[in-house]
CSV table of C-alpha atoms and ligand atoms in Angstrom, one decimal:
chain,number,residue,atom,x,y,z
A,85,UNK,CA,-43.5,16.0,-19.6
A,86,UNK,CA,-46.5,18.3,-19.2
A,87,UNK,CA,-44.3,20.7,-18.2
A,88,UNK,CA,-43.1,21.5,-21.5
A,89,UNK,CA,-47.0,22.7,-22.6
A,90,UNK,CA,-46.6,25.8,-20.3
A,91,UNK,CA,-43.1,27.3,-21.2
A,92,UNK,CA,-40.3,26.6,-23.7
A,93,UNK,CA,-37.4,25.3,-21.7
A,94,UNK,CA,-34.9,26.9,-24.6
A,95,UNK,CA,-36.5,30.7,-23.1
A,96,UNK,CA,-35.2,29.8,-19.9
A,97,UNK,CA,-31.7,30.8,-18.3
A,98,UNK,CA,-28.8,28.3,-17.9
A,99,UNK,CA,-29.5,27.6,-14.1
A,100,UNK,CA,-33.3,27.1,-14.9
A,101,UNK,CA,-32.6,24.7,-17.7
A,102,UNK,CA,-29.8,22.5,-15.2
A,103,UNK,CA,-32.2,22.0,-12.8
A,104,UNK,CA,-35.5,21.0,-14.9
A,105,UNK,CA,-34.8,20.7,-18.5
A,106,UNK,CA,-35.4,17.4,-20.2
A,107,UNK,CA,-37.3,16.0,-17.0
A,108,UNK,CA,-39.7,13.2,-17.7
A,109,UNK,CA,-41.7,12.0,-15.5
A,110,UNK,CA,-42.8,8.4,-14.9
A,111,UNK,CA,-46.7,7.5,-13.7
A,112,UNK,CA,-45.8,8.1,-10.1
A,113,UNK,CA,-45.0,11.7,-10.4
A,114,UNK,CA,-41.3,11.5,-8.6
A,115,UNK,CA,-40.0,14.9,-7.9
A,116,UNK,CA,-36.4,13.1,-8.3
A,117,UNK,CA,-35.3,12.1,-11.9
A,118,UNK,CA,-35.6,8.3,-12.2
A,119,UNK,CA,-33.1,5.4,-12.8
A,120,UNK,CA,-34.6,3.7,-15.2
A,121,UNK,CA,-31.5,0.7,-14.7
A,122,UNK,CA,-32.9,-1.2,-17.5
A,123,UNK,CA,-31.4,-3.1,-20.5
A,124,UNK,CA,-34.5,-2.9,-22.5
A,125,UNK,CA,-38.4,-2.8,-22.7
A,126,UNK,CA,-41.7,-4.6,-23.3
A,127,UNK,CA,-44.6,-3.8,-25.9
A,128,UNK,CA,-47.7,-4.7,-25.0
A,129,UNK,CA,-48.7,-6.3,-28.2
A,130,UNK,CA,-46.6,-8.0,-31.3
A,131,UNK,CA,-47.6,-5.0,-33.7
A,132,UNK,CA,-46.2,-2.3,-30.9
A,133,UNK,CA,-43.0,-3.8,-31.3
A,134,UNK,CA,-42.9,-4.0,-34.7
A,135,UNK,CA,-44.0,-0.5,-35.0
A,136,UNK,CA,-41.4,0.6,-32.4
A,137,UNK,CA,-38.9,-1.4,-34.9
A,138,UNK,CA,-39.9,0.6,-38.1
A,139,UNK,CA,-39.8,3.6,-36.4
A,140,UNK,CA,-43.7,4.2,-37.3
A,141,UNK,CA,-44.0,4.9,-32.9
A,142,UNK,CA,-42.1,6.7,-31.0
A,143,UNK,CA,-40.5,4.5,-27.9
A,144,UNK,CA,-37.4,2.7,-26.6
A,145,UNK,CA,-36.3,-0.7,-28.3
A,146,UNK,CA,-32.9,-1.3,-26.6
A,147,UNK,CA,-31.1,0.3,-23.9
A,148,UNK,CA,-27.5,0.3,-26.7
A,149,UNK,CA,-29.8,2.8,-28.2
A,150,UNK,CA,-31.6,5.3,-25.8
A,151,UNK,CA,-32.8,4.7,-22.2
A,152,UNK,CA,-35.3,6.9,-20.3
A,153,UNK,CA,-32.6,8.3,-18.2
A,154,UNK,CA,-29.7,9.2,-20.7
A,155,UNK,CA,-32.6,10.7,-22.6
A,156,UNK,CA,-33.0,13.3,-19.9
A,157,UNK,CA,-29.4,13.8,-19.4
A,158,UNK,CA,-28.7,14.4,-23.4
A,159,UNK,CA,-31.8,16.7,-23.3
A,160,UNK,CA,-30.0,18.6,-20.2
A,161,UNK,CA,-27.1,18.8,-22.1
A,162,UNK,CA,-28.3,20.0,-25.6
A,163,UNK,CA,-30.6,22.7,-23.4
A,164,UNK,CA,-27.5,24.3,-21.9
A,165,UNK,CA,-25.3,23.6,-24.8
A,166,UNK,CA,-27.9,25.4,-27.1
A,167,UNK,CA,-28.2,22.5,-29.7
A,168,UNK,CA,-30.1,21.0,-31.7
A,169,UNK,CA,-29.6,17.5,-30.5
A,170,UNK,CA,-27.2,15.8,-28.1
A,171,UNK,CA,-25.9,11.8,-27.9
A,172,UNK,CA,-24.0,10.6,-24.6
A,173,UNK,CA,-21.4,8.5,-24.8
A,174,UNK,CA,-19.8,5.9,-21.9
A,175,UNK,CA,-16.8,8.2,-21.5
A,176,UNK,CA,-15.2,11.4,-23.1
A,177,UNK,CA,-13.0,9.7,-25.6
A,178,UNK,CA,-15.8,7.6,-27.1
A,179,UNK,CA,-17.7,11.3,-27.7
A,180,UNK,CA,-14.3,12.7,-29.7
A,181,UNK,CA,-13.9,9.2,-31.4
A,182,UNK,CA,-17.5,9.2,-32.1
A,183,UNK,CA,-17.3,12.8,-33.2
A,184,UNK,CA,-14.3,12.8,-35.4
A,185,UNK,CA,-14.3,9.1,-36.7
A,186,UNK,CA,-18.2,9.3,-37.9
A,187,UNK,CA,-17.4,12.1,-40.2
A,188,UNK,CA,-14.3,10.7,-42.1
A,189,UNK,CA,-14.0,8.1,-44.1
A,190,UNK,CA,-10.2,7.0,-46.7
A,191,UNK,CA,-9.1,9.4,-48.3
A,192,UNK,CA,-10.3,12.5,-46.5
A,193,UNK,CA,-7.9,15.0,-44.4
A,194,UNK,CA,-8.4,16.2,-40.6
A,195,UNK,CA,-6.2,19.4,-39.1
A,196,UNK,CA,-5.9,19.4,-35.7
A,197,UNK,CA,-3.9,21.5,-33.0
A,198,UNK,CA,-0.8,20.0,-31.6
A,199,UNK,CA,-1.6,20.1,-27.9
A,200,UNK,CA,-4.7,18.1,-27.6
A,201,UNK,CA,-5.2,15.4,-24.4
A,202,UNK,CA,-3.4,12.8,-25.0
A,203,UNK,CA,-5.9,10.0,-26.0
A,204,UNK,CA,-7.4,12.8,-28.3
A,205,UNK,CA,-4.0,13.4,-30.1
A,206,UNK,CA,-4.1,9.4,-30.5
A,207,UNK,CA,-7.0,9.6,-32.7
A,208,UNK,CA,-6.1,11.7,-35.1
A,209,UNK,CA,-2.4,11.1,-35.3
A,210,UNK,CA,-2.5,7.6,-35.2
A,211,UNK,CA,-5.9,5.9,-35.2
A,212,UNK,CA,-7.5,8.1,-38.5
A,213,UNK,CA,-4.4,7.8,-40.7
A,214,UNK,CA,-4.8,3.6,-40.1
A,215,UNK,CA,-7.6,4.0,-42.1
A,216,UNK,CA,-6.7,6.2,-44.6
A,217,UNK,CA,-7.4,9.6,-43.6
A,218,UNK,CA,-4.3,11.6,-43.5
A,219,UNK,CA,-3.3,14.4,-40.5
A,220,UNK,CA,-2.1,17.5,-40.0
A,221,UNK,CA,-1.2,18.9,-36.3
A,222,UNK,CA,-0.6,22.7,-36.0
A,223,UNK,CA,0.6,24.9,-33.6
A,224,UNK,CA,-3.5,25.8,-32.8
A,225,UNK,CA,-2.7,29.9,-31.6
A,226,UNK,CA,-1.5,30.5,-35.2
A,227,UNK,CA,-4.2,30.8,-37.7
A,228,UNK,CA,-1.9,31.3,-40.5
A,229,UNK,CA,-0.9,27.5,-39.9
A,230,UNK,CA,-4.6,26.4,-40.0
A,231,UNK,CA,-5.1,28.1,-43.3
A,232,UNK,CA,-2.1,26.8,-44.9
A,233,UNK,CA,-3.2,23.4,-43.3
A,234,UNK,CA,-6.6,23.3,-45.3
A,235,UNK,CA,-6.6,20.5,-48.4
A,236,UNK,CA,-9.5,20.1,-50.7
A,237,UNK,CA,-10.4,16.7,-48.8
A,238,UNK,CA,-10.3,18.6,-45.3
A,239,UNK,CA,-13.4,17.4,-43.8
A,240,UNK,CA,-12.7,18.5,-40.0
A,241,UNK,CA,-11.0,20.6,-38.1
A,242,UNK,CA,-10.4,19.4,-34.5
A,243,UNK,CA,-9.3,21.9,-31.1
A,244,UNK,CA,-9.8,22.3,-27.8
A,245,UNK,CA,-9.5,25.5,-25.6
A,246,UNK,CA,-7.8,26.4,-23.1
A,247,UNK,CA,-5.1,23.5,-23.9
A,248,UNK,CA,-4.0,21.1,-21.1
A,249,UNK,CA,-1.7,21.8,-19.2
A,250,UNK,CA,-0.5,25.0,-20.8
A,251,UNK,CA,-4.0,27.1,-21.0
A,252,UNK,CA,-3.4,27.8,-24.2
A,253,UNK,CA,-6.2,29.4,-26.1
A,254,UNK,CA,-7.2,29.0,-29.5
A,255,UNK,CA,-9.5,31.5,-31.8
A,256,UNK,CA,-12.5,29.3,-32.2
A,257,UNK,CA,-14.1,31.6,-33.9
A,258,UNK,CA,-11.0,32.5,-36.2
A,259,UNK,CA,-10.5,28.2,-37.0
A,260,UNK,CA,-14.7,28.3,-37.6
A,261,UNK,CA,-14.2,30.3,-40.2
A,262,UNK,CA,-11.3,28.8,-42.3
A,263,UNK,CA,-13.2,25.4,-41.7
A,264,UNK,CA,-16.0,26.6,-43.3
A,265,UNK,CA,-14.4,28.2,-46.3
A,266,UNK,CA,-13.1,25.0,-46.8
A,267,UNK,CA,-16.6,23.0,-47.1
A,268,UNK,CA,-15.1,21.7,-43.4
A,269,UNK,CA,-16.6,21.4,-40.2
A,270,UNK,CA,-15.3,22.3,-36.8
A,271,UNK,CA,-15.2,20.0,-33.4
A,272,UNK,CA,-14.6,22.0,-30.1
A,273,UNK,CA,-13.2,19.6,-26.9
A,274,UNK,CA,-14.8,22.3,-24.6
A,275,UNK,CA,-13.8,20.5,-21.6
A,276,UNK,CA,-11.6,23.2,-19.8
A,277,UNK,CA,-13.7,26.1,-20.7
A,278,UNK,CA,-17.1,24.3,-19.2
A,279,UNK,CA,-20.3,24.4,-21.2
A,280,UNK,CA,-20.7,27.8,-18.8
A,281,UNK,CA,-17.8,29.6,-19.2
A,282,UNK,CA,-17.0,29.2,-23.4
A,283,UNK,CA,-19.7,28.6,-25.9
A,284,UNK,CA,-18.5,26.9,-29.0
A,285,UNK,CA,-21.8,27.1,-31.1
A,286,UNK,CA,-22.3,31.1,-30.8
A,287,UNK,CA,-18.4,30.6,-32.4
A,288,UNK,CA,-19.1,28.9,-35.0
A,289,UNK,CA,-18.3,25.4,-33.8
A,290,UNK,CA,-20.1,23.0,-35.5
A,291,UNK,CA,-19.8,19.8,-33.3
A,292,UNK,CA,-19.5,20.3,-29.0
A,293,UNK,CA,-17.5,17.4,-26.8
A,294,UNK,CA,-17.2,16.8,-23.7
A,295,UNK,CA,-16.0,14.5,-21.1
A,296,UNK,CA,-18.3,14.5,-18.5
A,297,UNK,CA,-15.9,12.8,-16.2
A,298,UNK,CA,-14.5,16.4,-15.2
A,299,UNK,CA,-16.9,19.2,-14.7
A,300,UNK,CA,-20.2,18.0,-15.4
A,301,UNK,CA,-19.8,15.2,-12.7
A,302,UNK,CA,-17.8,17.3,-10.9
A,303,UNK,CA,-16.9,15.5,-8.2
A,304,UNK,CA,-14.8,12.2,-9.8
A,305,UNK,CA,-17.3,9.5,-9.6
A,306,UNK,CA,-18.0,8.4,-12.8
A,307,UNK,CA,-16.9,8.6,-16.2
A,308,UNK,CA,-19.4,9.8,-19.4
A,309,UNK,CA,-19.2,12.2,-22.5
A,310,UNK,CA,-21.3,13.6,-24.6
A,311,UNK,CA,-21.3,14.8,-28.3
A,312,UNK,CA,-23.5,18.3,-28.9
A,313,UNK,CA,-24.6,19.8,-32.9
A,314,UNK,CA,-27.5,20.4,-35.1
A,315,UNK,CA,-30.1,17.4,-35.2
A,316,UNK,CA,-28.3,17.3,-39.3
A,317,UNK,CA,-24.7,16.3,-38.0
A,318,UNK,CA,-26.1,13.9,-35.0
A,319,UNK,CA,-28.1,12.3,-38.2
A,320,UNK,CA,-25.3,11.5,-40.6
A,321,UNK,CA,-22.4,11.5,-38.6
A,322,UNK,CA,-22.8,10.2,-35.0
A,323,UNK,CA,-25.9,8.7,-34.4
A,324,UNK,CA,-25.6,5.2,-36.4
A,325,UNK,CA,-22.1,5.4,-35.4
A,326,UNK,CA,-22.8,5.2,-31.9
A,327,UNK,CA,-25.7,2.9,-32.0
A,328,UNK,CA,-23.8,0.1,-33.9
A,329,UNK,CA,-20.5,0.4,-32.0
A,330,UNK,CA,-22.3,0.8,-28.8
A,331,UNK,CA,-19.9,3.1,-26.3
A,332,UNK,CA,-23.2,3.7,-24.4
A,333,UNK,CA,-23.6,5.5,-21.1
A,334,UNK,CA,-25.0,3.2,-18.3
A,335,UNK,CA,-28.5,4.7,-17.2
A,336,UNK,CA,-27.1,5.1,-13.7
A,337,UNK,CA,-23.9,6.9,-14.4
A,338,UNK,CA,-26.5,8.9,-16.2
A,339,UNK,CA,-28.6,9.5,-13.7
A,340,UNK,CA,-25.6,11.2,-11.4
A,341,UNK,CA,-24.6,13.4,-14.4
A,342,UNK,CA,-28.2,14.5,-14.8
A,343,UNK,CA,-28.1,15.1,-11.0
A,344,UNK,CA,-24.6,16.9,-10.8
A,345,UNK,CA,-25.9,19.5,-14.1
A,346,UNK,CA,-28.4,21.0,-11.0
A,347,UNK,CA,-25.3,22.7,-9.3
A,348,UNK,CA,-23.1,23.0,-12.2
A,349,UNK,CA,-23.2,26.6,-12.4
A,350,UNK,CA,-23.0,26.9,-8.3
A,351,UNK,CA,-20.0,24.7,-8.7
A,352,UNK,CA,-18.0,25.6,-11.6
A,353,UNK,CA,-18.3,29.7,-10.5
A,354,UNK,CA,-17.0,29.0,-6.9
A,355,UNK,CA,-14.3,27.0,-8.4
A,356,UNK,CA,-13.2,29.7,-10.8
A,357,UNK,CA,-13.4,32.3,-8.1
A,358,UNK,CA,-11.3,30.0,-6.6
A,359,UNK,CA,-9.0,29.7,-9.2
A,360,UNK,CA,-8.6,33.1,-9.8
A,361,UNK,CA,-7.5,33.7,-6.5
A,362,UNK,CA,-5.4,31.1,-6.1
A,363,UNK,CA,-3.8,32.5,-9.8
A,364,UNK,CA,-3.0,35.8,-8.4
A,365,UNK,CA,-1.5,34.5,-4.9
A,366,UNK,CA,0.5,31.8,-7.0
A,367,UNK,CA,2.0,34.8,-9.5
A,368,UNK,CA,3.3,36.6,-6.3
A,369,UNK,CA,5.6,33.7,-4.7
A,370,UNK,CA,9.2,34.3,-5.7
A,371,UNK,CA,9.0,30.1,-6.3
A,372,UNK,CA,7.1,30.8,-9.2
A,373,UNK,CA,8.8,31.5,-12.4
A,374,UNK,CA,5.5,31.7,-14.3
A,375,UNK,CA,1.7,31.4,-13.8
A,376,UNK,CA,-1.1,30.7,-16.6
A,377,UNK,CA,-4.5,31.4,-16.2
A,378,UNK,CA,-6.7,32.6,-18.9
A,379,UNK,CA,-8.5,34.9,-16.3
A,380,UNK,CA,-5.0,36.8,-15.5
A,381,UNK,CA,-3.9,40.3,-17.8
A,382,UNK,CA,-0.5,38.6,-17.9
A,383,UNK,CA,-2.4,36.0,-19.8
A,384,UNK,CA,-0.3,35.5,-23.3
A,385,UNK,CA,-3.9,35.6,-25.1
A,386,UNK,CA,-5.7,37.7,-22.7
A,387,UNK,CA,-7.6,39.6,-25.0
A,388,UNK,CA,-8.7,36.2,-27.1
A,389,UNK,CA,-9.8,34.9,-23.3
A,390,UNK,CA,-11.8,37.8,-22.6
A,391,UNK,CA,-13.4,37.7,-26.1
A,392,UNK,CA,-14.2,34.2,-26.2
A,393,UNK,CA,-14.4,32.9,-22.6
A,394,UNK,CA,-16.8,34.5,-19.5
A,395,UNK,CA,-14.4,33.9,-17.2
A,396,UNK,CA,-11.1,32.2,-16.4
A,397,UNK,CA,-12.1,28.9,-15.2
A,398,UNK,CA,-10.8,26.6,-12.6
A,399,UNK,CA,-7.2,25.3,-14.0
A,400,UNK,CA,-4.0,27.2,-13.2
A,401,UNK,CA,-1.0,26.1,-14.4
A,402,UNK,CA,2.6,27.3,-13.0
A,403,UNK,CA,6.2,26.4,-12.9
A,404,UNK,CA,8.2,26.5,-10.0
A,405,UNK,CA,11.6,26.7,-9.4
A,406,UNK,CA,14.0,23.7,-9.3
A,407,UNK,CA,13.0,21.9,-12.1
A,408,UNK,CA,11.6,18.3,-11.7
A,409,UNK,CA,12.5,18.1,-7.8
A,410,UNK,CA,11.0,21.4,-7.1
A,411,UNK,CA,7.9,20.4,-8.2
A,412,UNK,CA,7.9,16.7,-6.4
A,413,UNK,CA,8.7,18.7,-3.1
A,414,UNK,CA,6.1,20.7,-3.7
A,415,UNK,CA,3.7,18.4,-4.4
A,416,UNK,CA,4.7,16.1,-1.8
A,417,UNK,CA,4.9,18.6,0.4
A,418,UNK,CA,0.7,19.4,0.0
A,419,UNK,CA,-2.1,17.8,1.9
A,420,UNK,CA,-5.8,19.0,1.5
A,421,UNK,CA,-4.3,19.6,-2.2
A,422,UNK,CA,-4.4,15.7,-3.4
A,423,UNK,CA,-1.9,14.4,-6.3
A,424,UNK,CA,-4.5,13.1,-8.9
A,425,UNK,CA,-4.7,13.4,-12.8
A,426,UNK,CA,-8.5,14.3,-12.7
A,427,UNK,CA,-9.8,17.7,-13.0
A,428,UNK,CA,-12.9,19.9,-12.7
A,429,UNK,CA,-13.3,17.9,-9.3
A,430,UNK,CA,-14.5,19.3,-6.2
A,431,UNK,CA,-11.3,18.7,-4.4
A,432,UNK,CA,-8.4,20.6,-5.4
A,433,UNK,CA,-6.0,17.8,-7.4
A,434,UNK,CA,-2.1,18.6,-8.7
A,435,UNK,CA,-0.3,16.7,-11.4
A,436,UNK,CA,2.8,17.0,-12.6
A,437,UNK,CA,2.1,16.5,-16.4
A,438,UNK,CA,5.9,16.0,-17.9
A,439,UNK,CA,5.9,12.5,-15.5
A,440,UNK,CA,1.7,11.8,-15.8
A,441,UNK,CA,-0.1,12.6,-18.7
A,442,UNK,CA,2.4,13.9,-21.3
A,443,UNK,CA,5.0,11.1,-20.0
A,444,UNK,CA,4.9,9.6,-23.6
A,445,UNK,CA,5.6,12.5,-25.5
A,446,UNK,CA,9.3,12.7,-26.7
A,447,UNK,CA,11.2,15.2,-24.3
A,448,UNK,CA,11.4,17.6,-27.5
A,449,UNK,CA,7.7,17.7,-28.2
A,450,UNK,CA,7.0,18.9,-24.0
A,451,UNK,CA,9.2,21.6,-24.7
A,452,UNK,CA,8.2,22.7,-28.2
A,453,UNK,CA,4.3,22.5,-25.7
A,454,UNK,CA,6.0,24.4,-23.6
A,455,UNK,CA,5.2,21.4,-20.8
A,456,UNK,CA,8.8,21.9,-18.7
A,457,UNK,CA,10.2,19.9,-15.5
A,458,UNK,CA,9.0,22.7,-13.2
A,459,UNK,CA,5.4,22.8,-14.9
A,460,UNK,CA,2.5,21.7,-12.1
A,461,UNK,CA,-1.0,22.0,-13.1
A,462,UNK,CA,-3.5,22.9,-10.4
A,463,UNK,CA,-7.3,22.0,-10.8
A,464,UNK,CA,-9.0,24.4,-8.3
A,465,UNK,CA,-11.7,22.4,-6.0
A,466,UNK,CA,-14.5,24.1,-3.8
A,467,UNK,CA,-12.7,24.5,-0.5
A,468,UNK,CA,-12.1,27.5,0.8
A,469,UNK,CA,-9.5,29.3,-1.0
A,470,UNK,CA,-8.0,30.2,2.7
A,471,UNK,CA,-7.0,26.6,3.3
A,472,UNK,CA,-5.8,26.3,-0.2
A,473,UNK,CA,-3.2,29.0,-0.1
A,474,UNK,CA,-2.2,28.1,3.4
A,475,UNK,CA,-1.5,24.4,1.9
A,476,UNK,CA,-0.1,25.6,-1.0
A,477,UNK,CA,2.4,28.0,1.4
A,478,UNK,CA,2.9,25.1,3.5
A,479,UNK,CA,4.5,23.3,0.8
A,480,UNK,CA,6.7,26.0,-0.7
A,481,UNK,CA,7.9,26.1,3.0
A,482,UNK,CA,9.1,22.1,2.5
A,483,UNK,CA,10.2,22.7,-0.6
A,484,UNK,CA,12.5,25.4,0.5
A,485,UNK,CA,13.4,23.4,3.5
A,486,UNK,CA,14.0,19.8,1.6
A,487,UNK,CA,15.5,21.9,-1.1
A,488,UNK,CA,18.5,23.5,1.3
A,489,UNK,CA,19.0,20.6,3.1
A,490,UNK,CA,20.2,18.6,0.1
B,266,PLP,C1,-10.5,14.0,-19.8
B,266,PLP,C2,-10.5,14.6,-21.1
B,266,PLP,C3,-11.0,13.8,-22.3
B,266,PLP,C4,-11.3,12.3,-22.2
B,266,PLP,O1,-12.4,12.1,-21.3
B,266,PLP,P1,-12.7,10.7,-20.6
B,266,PLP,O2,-14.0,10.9,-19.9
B,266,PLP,O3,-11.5,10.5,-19.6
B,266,PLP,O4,-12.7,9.6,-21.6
B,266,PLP,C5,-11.0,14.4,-23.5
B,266,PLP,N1,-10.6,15.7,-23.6
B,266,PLP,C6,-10.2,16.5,-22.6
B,266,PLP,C7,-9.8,17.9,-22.8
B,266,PLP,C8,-10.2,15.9,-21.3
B,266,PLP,O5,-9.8,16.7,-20.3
């Protein structure tokens, strides 16, 4: 904590911040972050307590609430993020509940874009308008819709960007600005882009998520999330929220998100390199009808990418021929590539969303999302790109193979 008398940790650049920013250190002077795996505290005296209660000290009371750990893993966060104040939450969809339900209340209005995650699209399409707060979806690239979308009870405006599966992009800063000259706010999922890659707040986001589950741990241990604004928003609209329903992150999943932010940066930008490479070798199989990936010219939105994002990231998405049993050959036909529905993971993972994640949509809402039989969607790991074309090869070889022989 001393630390923090000889430099400001907010001058510092992203990698400097990942690796020491919101350390505190206990009496022992650990070079490693603590787990402080603790439910609660003691005071030393009745009048502590009761001053730790009334908020007249500074201090933990109860581990529902804050926790030595999680501190320094919110402080990480907010550091990188750039904001004001940061809460972590048990997973990512209790940050986006936590974010989107604390603001509304019956009778208000959210406007969201139509291809969200799936359990994101369930809050505001079903579990807001149970409680009175009405819903728009809009196709998120068209900012005409979100204008025309805008009530005088709109109180937030909900995207994330690039999509899933279908890396689509939205104009963050374009939707900041016909929130706000609707008295709304805006909440960014910026869980594709990476907190390195996109940044929400110098768009005009008012209100950051994430699921820590992908990127941030990085390498499919454990599940977290976090919610990201100005120390204003956390006030009113978050922090009681999450104190009295109590989706809190355990101190030790904590501790390995506060661990995994140190090689963040190493990790996401080998991944992307990855990824682009990967992209370009992907766009130049005749089995492939189509490739996305924001880092690619062919990009539908490649000038929005290269304005708002730094780089492409580490999801391609790509159809291949055959319809739903090309894409089982092919993906049964991989090895180091594993079939898995996480992403932002060290190992390379394929899913096949029209049969996984976007299974419940109605067959005409995956094609209106553009989410076809064919459509695989590739989260880039850290191997070595090498082995990953060669498996990827290997299994348009199958395919072929399986394919003729039927
Ligand atoms: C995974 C994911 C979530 C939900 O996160 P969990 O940690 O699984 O609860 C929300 N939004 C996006 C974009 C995601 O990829």
């Amino acid at each position: 904590m001393g630390d923090a008398a000889k430099f400001d940790p907010k001058s510092l650049r992203p990698a400097t911040k990942l690796v020491h920013g919101g350390t505190m250190r206990s009496q022992f002077g650990e070079t490693s972050e603590a787990i402080f795996l603790t439910q609660g505290y003691v005071y030393d005296s009745m009048e502590t307590a009761e001053a730790r209660f009334n908020g007249e000290r500074p201090g933990y009371v109860y581990a529902r609430y804050n926790n030595p750990t999680v501190s320094m893993f919110e402080e990480r966060m907010a550091l990188l993020e750039g904001a004001e104040a940061a809460r972590a939450t048990a997973s990512g969809m209790a940050a986006v509940t936590a974010a989107i339900m604390g603001q509304l209340k019956a009778g208000d209005h959210v406007v969201a874009a139509r291809a969200l995650f799936g359990s994101c699209r369930y809050v505001v399409e079903e579990l807001a308008p149970r409680f009175g707060v009405a819903c728009t979806l809009v196709d998120g690239r068209d900012l005409a819709q979100w204008k025309a979308a805008m009530r005088p009870n709109t109180k937030t405006l909900f995207l994330e960007s690039p999509t899933n599966p279908t890396l689509e992009l939205v104009d963050i800063a374009g939707v900041a600005e016909i929130a706000h000259a609707g008295g709304a706010t805006l909440v960014v999922d910026n869980v594709f882009a990476t907190p390195l890659l996109q940044k929400p707040f110098e768009l005009g986001a008012d209100c950051v998520v994430y699921s820590a589950t992908k990127h941030v741990d990085g390498q499919g241990r454990v599940l977290g999330g976090v919610v990201l604004a100005s120390a204003k928003f956390i006030e009113t609209h978050v922090h009681n929220f999450l104190r009295q329903t109590g989706p809190a992150l355990s101190p030790f999943n904590a501790w390995v998100l506060l661990k995994s932010l140190e090689t963040l940066p190493l990790r996401v930008a080998a991944a992307s390199a990855n990824a682009a490479k990967v992209a370009d070798w992907l766009a130049s199989r005749p089995e492939v009808s189509r490739t996305i990936y924001p880092g690619r010219d062919d990009h539908p939105q490649a000038a929005l990418a290269r304005r708002q994002m730094s780089g492409g990231g580490s999801l391609v998405a790509f159809e291949v021929a055959g319809g739903k049993a090309g894409a089982f050959a092919f993906g049964n036909g991989l090895s180091i590539v594993k079939i898995s529905n996480n992403l932002g993971d060290s190992k390379s993972l394929v899913t096949h969303p029209a049969t996984t994640t976007h299974q419940r949509l109605s067959p005409e809402a995956r094609a209106e999302g553009g989410i076809t039989d064919g459509l695989l969607r590739l989260s880039v790991g850290l191997e070595d790109s090498d082995d990953l074309i060669a498996d990827l090869a290997r299994a348009f070889d199958g395919a072929r193979l399986r394919q003729a022989a039927e």
